[in-house]
Coordinates of C-alpha atoms in Angstrom, one line a residue:
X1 CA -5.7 -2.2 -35.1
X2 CA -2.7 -1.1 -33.1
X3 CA -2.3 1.7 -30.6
X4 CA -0.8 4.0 -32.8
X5 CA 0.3 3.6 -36.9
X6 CA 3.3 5.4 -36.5
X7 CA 6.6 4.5 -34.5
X8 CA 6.5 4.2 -30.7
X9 CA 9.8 6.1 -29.4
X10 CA 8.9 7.6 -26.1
X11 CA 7.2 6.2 -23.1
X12 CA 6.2 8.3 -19.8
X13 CA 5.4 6.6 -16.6
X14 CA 3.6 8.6 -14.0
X15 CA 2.9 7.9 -10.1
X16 CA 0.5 10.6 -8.9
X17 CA 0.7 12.6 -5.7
X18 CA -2.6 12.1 -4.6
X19 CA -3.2 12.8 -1.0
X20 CA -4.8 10.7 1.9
X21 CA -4.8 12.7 4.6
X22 CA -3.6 10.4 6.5
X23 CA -0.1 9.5 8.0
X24 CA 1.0 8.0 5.3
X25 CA 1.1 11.1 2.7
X26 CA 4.6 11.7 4.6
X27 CA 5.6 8.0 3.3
X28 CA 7.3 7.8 -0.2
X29 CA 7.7 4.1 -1.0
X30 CA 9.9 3.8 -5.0
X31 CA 7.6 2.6 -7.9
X32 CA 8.9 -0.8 -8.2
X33 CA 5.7 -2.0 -10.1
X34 CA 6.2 1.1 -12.8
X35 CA 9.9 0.8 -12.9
X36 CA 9.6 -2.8 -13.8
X37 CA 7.2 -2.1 -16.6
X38 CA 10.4 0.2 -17.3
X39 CA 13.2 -2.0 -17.8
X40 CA 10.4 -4.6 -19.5
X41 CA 10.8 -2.2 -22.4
X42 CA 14.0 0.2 -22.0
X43 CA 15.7 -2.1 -24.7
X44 CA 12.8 -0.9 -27.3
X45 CA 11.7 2.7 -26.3
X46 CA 13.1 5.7 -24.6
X47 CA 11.2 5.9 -20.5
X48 CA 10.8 8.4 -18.3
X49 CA 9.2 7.8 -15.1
X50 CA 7.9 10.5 -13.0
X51 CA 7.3 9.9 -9.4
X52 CA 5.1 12.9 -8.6
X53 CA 4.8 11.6 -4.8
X54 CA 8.3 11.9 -4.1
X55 CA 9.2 15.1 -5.6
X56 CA 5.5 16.6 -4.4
X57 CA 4.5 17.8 -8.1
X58 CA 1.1 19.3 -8.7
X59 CA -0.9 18.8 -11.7
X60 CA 0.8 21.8 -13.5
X61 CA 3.9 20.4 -12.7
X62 CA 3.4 17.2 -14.5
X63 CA 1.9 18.7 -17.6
X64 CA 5.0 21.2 -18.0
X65 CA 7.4 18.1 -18.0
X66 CA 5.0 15.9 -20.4
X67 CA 5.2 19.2 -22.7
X68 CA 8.7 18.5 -22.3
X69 CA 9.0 15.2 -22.7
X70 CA 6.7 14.7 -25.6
X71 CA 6.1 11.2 -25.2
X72 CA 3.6 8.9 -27.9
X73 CA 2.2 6.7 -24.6
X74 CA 1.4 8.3 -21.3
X75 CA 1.3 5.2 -18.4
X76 CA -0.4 6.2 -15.3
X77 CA -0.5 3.9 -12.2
X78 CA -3.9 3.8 -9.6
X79 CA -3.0 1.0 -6.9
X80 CA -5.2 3.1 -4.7
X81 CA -8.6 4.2 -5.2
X82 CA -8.7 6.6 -3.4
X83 CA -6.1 8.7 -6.0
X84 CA -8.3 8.2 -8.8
X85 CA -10.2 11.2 -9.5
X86 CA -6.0 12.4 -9.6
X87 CA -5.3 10.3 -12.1
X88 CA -7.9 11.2 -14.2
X89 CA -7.4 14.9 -14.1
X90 CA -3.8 14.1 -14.8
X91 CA -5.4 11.7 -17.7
X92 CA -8.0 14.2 -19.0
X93 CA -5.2 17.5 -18.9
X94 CA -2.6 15.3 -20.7
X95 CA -4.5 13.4 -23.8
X96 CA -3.7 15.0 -27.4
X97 CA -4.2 13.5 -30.7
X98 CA -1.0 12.3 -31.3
X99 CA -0.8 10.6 -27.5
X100 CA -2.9 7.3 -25.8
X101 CA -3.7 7.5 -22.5
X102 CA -3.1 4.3 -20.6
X103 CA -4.0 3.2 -16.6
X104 CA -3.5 0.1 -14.6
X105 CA -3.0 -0.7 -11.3
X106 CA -5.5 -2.6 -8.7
X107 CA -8.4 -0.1 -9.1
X108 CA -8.6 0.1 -13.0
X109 CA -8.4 -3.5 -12.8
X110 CA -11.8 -4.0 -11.1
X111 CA -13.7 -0.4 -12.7
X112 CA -12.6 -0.7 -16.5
X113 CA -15.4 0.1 -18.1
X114 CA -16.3 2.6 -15.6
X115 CA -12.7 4.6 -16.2
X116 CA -13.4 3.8 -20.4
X117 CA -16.3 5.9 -19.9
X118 CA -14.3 8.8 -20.0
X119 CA -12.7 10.1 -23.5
X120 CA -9.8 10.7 -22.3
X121 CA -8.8 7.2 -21.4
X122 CA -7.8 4.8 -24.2
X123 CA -6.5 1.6 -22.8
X124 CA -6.6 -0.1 -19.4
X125 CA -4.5 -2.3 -18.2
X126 CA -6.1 -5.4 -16.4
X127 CA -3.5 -7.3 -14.0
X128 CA 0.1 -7.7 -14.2
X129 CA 1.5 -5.0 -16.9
X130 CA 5.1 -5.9 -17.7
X131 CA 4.1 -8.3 -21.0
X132 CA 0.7 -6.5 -21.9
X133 CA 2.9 -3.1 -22.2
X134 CA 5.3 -4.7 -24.0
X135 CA 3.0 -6.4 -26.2
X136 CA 1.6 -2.6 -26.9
X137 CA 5.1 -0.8 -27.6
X138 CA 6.3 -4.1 -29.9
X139 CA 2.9 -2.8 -32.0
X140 CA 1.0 -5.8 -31.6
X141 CA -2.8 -5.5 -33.1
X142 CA -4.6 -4.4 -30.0
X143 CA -7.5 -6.9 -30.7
X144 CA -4.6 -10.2 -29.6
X145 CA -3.5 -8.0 -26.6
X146 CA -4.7 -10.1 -24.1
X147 CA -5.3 -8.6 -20.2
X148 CA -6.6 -5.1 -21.4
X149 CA -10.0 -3.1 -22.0
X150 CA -10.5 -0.2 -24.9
X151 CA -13.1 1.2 -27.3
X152 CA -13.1 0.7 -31.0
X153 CA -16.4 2.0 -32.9
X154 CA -17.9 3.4 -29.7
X155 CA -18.4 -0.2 -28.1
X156 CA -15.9 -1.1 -24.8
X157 CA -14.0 -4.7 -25.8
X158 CA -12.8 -6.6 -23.0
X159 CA -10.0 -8.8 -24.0
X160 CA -9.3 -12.1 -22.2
X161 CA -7.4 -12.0 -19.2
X162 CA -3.3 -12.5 -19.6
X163 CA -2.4 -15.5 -17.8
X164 CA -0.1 -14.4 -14.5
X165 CA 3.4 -14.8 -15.2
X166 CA 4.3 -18.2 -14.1
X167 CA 8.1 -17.4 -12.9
X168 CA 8.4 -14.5 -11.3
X169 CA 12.3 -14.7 -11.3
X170 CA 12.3 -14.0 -15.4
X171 CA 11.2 -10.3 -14.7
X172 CA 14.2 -8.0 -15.1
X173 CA 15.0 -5.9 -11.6
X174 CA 13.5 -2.8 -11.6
X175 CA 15.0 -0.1 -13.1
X176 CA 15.8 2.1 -10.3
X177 CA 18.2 4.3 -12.5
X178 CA 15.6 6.3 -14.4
X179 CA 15.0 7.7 -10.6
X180 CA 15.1 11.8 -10.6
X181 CA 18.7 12.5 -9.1
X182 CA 18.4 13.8 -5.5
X183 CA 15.1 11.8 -4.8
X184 CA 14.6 10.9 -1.3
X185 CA 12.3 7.7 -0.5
X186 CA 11.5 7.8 3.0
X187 CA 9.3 6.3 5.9
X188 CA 8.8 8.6 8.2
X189 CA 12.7 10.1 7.5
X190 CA 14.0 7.0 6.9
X191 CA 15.7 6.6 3.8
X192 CA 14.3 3.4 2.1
X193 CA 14.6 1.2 -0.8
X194 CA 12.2 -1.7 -1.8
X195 CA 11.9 -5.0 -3.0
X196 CA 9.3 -6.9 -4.2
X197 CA 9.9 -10.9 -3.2
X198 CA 6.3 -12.1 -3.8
X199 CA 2.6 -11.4 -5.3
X200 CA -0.5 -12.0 -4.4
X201 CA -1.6 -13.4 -0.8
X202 CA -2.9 -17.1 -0.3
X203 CA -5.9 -15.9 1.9
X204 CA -9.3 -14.1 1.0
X205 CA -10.3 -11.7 3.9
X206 CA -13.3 -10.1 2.7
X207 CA -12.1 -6.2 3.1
X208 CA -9.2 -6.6 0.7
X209 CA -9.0 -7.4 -3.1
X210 CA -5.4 -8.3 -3.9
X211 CA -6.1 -11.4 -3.2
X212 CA -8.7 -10.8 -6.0
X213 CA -6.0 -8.9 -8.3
X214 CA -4.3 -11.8 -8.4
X215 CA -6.8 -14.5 -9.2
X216 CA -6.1 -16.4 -5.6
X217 CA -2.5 -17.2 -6.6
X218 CA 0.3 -16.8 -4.3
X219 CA 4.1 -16.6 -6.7
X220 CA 7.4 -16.4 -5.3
X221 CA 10.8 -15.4 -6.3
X222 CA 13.8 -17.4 -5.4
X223 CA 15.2 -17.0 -2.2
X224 CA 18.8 -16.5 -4.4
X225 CA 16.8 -14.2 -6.7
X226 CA 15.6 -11.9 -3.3
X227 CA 19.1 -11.9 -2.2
X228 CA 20.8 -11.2 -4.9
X229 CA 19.0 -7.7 -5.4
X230 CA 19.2 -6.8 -2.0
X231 CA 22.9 -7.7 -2.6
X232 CA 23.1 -4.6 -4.9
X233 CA 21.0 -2.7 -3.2
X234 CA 23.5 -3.2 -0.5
X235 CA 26.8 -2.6 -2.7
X236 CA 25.5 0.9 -4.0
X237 CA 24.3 2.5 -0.8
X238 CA 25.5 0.5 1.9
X239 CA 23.6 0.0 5.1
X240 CA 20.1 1.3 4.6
X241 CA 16.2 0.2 4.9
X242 CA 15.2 -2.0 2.9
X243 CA 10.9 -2.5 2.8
X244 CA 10.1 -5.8 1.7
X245 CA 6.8 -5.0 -0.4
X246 CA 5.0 -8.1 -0.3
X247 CA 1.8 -8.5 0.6
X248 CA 2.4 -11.7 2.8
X249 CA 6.1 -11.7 2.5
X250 CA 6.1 -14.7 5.4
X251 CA 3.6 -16.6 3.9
X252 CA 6.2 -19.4 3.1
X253 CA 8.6 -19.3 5.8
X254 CA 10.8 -22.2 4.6
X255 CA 12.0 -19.4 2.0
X256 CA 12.0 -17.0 5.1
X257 CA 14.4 -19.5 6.4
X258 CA 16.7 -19.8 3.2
X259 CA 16.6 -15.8 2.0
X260 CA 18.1 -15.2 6.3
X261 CA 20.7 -17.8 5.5
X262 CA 21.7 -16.4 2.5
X263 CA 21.6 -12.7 3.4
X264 CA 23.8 -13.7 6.3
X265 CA 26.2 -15.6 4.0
X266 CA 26.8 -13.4 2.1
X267 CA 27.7 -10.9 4.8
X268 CA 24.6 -8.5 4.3
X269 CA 23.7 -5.7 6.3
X270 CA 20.6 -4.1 6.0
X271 CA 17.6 -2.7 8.1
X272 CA 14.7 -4.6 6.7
X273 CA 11.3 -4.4 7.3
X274 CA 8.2 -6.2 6.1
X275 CA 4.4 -7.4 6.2
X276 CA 3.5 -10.6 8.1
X277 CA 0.5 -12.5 9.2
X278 CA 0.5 -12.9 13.2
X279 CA -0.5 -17.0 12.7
X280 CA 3.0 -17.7 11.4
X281 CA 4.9 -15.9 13.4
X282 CA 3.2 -18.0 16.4
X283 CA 4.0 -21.3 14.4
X284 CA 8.0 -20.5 14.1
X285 CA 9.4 -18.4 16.7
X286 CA 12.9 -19.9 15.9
X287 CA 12.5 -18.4 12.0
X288 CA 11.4 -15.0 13.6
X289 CA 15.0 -15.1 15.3
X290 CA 16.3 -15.9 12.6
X291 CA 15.2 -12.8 10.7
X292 CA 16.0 -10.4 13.7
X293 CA 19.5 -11.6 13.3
X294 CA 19.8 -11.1 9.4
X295 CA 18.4 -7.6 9.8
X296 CA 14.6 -7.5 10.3
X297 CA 13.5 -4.5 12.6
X298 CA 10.5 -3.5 12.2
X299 CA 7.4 -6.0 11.3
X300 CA 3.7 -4.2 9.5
X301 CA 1.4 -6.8 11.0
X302 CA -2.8 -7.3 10.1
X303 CA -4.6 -7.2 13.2
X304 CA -7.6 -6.1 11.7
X305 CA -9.2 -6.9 15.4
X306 CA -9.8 -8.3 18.5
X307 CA -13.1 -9.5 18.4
X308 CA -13.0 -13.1 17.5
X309 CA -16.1 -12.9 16.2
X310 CA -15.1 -9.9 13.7
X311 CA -11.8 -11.7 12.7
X312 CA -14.3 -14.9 11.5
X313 CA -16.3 -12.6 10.2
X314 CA -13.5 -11.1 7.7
X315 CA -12.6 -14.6 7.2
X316 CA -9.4 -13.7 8.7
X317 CA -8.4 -17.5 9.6
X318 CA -6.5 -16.3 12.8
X319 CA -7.3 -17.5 16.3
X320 CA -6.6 -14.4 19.0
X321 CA -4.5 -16.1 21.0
X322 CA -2.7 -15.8 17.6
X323 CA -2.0 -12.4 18.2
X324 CA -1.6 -12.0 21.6
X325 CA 1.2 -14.5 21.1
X326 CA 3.1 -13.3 18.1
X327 CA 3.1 -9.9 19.5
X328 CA 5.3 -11.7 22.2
X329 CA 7.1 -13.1 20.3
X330 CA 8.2 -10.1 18.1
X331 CA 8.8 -8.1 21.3
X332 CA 11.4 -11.0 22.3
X333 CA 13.2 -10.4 19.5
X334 CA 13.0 -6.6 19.8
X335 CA 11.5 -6.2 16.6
X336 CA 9.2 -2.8 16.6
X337 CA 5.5 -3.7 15.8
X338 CA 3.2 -1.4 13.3
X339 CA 0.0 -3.0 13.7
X340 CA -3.2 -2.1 11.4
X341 CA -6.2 -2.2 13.2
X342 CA -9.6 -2.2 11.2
X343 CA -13.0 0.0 13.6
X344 CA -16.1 -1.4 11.9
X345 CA -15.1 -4.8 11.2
X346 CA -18.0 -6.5 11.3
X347 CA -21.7 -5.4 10.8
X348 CA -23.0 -5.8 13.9
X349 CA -20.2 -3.9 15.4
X350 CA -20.5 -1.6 18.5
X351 CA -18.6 1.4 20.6
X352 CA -18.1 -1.0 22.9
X353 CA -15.6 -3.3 20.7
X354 CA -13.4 -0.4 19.6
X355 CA -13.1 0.1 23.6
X356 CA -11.8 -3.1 23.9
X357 CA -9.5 -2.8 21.3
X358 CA -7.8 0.4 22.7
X359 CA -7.8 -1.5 25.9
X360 CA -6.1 -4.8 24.4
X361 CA -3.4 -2.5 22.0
X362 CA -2.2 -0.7 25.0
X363 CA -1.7 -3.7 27.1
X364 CA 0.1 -5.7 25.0
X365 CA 2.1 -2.7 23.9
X366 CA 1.5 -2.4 19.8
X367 CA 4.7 -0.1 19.0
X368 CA 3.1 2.5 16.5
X369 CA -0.4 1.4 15.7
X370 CA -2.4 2.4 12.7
X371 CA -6.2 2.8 13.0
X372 CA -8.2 3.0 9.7
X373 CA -12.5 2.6 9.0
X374 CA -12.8 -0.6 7.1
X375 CA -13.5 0.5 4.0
X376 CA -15.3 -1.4 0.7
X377 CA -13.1 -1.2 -1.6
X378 CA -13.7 -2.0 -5.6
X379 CA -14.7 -6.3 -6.1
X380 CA -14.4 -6.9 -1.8
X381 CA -17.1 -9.0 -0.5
X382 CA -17.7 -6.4 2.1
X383 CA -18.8 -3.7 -0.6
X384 CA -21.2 -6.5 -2.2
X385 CA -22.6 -6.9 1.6
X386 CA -22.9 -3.2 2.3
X387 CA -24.5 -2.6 -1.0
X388 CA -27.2 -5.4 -0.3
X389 CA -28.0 -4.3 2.7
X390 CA -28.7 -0.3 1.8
X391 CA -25.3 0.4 4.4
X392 CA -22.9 1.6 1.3
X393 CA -23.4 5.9 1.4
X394 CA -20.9 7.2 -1.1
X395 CA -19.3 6.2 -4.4
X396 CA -17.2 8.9 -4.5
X397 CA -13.6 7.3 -4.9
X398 CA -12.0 10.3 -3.6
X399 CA -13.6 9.4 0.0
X400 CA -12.2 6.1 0.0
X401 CA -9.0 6.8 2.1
X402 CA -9.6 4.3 5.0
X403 CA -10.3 7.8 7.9
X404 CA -14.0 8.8 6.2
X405 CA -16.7 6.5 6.9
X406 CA -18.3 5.9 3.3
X407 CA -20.7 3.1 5.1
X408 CA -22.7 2.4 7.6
X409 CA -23.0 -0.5 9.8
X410 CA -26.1 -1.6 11.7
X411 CA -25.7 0.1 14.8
X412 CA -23.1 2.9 14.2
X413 CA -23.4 5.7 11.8
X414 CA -20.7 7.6 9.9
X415 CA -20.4 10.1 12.3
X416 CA -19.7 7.6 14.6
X417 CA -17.2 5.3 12.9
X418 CA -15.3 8.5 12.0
X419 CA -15.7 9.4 16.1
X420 CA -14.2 6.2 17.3
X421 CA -11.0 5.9 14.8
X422 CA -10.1 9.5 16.2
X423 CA -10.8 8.3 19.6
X424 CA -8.5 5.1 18.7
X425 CA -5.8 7.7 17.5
X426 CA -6.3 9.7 20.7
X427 CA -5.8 7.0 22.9
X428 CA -3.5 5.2 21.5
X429 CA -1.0 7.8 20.9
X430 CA -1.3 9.9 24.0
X431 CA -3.0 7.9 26.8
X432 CA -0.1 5.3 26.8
X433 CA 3.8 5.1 27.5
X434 CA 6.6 4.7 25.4
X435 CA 9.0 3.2 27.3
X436 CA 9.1 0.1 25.8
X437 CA 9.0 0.8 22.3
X438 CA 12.1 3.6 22.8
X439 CA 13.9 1.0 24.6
X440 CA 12.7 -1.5 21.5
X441 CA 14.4 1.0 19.2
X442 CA 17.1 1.8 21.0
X443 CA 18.3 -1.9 20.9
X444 CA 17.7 -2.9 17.8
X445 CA 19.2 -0.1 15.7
X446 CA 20.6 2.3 18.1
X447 CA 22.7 5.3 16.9
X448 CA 22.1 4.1 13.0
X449 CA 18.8 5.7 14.0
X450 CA 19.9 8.6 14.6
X451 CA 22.2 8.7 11.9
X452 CA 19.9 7.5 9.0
X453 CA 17.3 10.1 10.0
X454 CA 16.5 13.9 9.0
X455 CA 15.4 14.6 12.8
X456 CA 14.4 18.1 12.0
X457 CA 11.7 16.9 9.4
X458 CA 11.0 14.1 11.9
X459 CA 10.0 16.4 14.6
X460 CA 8.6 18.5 12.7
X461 CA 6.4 15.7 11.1
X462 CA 5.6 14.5 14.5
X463 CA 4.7 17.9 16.2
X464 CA 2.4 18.0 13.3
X465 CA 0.9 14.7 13.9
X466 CA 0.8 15.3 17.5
X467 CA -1.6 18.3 16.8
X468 CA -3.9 16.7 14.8
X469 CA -4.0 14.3 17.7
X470 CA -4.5 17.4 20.3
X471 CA -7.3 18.6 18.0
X472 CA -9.0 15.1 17.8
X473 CA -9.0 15.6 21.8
X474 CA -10.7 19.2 21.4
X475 CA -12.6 17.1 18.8
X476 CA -14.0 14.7 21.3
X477 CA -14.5 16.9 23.7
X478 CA -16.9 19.3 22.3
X479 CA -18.5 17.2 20.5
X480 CA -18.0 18.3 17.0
X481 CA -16.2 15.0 15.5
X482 CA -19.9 13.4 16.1
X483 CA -20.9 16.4 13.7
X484 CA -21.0 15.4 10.3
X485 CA -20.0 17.7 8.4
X486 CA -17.1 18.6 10.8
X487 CA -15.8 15.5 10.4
X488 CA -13.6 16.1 6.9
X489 CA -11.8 19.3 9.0
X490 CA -9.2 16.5 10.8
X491 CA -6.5 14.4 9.9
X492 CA -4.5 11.9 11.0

């Protein structure tokens, strides 16, 4: 059997504009994992990708450019499982009977059968996609398709997993013409690019699952392979941010080492930011000025806590002094610190610990941090816990966007796990000074700042924020964010 009998000539991409309401709705990161698919397949089928994020595209907006478009396969990505619910109304408005509805990403990867429930939905992709989708436009009979989930005769068929993809450096780069013309990626104004110089992560904390997406592997590119894209990205738009995507991207800092070398050899100058672990930036302070001088600025860093007894407990494998002292460390080197901070990290956990950690984050100066309710997401050990112990209160993915509470823990209720990330946001944003981190950015990318940035939007974007902060404070004031069922009128 094969997806369709007749020729496959058009193949549509699509990257939902689901919402979070959170702070990162006004983030717009490029699709690097759907334009790879892409150029996995541009030498075999027309693609167009629509990124419905960036360009802010409603439903209606979507299905007026599919009529358009006309395409035989519709792709839709769910990394997040909290835009689900989108991606199936998107799914469920777009299937005909001359198209097949496909989804991947990390959620349908751990809920297939669950999604194949739904008539609508014909294939899911489990794992990495760039081969399976090939596979599926080359016609290959679905049944030898290996890494996907369907239904023939009424019954759901699991076929075996794909094996990962052994060198990462054969993939093609991503196709990052098919963008819209006049698309602007951006973190918070910032006009960014990405790159992807890694999968998976070599650790299992118990709150996340991509260690779980990727079967406990951790694959690398070369560090001439990293370069070399970043070379172009740098050729075609000159100095600009750069996101490294990874994961862990310092999870081997040997290649740290060589990819700073060689962006510095060959004379590159980009603002580059990426994710780290705090442990390894302790072990190799000379590596982390290494990458402040080839361009690194800003570092996304796990704290998840500072409760040792909660890090042990998400089987974090980091000491505290870890933190305390990387956090030095970065500040030495004037690199900005976002640090993501987990409230409800461990089951016995109390008001008293998220006290401590507004205490501990303002001391030792995080630059911007981020608060969010640990959350069970989709094959985590934590849901499996939660649901054991009666503490799990809502399977409605739509919840799951890390600011409600769709738990409980033993001694705080949702009310209250929602009460003390506002309070986190409160105090960490307001009750604090900024000195530092102004002086922080000031020094390591001065005017290009300025320059780089739509300020309007910014300050418009922060006044914003800023009042959703003030009406936390009203919030915890009066009371009414311990009221349950005012809890879903704020956000961060």
């Amino acid at each position: 059997m094969k997806v369709l009998t007749r020729e496959i000539k058009k193949i549509l991409l699509i990257y939902p504009n689901f919402i979070t309401r959170s702070i990162t709705d006004n983030i717009t990161i490029p699709p690097l994992g759907l334009e790879t698919i892409a150029a996995c397949v541009l030498d075999l089928v027309d693609v167009k990708i629509i990124d419905a994020k960036v360009r802010n595209l409603t439903v209606r907006d979507i299905l007026n450019e599919i009529a358009q478009y006309q395409p035989d396969i519709i792709g839709i990505s769910c990394s997040f499982t909290i835009g689900i619910n989108y991606s199936l109304k998107i799914a469920k408005e777009a299937k005909t009977q001359k198209n097949r509805i496909i989804l991947g990403g990390w959620h349908p990867n751990f809920v297939p059968t669950e999604l194949l429930q739904n008539n609508f939905v014909d294939i899911i992709v489990r794992g990495e996609g760039e081969i399976t989708f090939r596979e599926i436009i080359e016609g290959k009979e679905i049944e030898e398709i290996k890494g996907i989930s369907y239904k023939k005769a009424g019954n759901i068929i699991n076929n075996p997993d794909r094996p990962l993809i052994t060198d990462l450096d054969t993939l093609p780069y991503p196709a990052r013409q098919l963008r819209e013309k006049g698309t602007h990626y951006q973190i918070f104004q910032l006009p960014v690019d990405a790159v992807e110089s890694s999968r998976g992560c070599p650790y299992k904390c118990t709150f996340c699952n991509i260690h779980l997406f990727y079967r406990g592997k951790y694959r690398t590119k070369s560090a001439e392979r990293v370069v070399n894209e970043l070379k172009i990205i740098y050729n075609q738009k000159g100095r600009t941010n750069v996101l490294i995507t990874d994961d862990n991207f310092t999870a081997n800092m040997n290649r740290v080492e060589k990819i700073c070398d060689l962006i510095t050899k060959n004379g590159i100058k980009l603002d580059l930011m990426c994710q780290s672990r705090l442990d390894v930036i302790r072990k190799n302070p000379k590596i982390i000025e290494k990458m402040a001088e080839a361009g690194f600025w800003s570092f996304f860093v796990g704290i998840e806590s500072f409760n040792q007894r909660s890090l042990d407990y998400i089987n974090k494998k980091v000491q505290l002094r870890d933190i305390i002292q990387s956090i030095k460390i970065l500040h030495q080197n004037s690199i900005v610190v976002v640090g993501s901070m987990l409230v409800g990290a461990n089951l016995e956990e109390k008001r008293e610990d998220t006290d401590v950690m507004i205490k501990i984050v303002k001391k030792i100066g995080i630059d911007f941090p981020i608060y969010s309710i640990m959350t069970p997401l989709p094959g985590t050990k934590f849901r499996e816990i939660l649901i054991d112990k009666g503490y799990l209160l809502s399977e409605n993915w739509s919840q799951y966007n890390f600011t409600t509470a769709v738990n409980r823990l033993k001694y705080l209720s949702k009310p209250e796990l929602e009460y003390l990330l506002f309070r986190a946001y409160y105090k960490g944003y307001f009750n604090r000074s900024w000195k530092n981190t102004i002086i922080r950015l000031i020094k390591k990318r001065g005017f290009s700042l300025i320059l780089q940035t739509n300020v309007f939007k910014v300050l418009r974007e922060g006044l914003d924020f800023l009042n959703n902060i003030r009406r936390i404070k009203d919030g915890l004031e009066d009371g009414s964010i311990l009221k349950e069922d005012k809890t879903q009128t704020f956000q961060i």
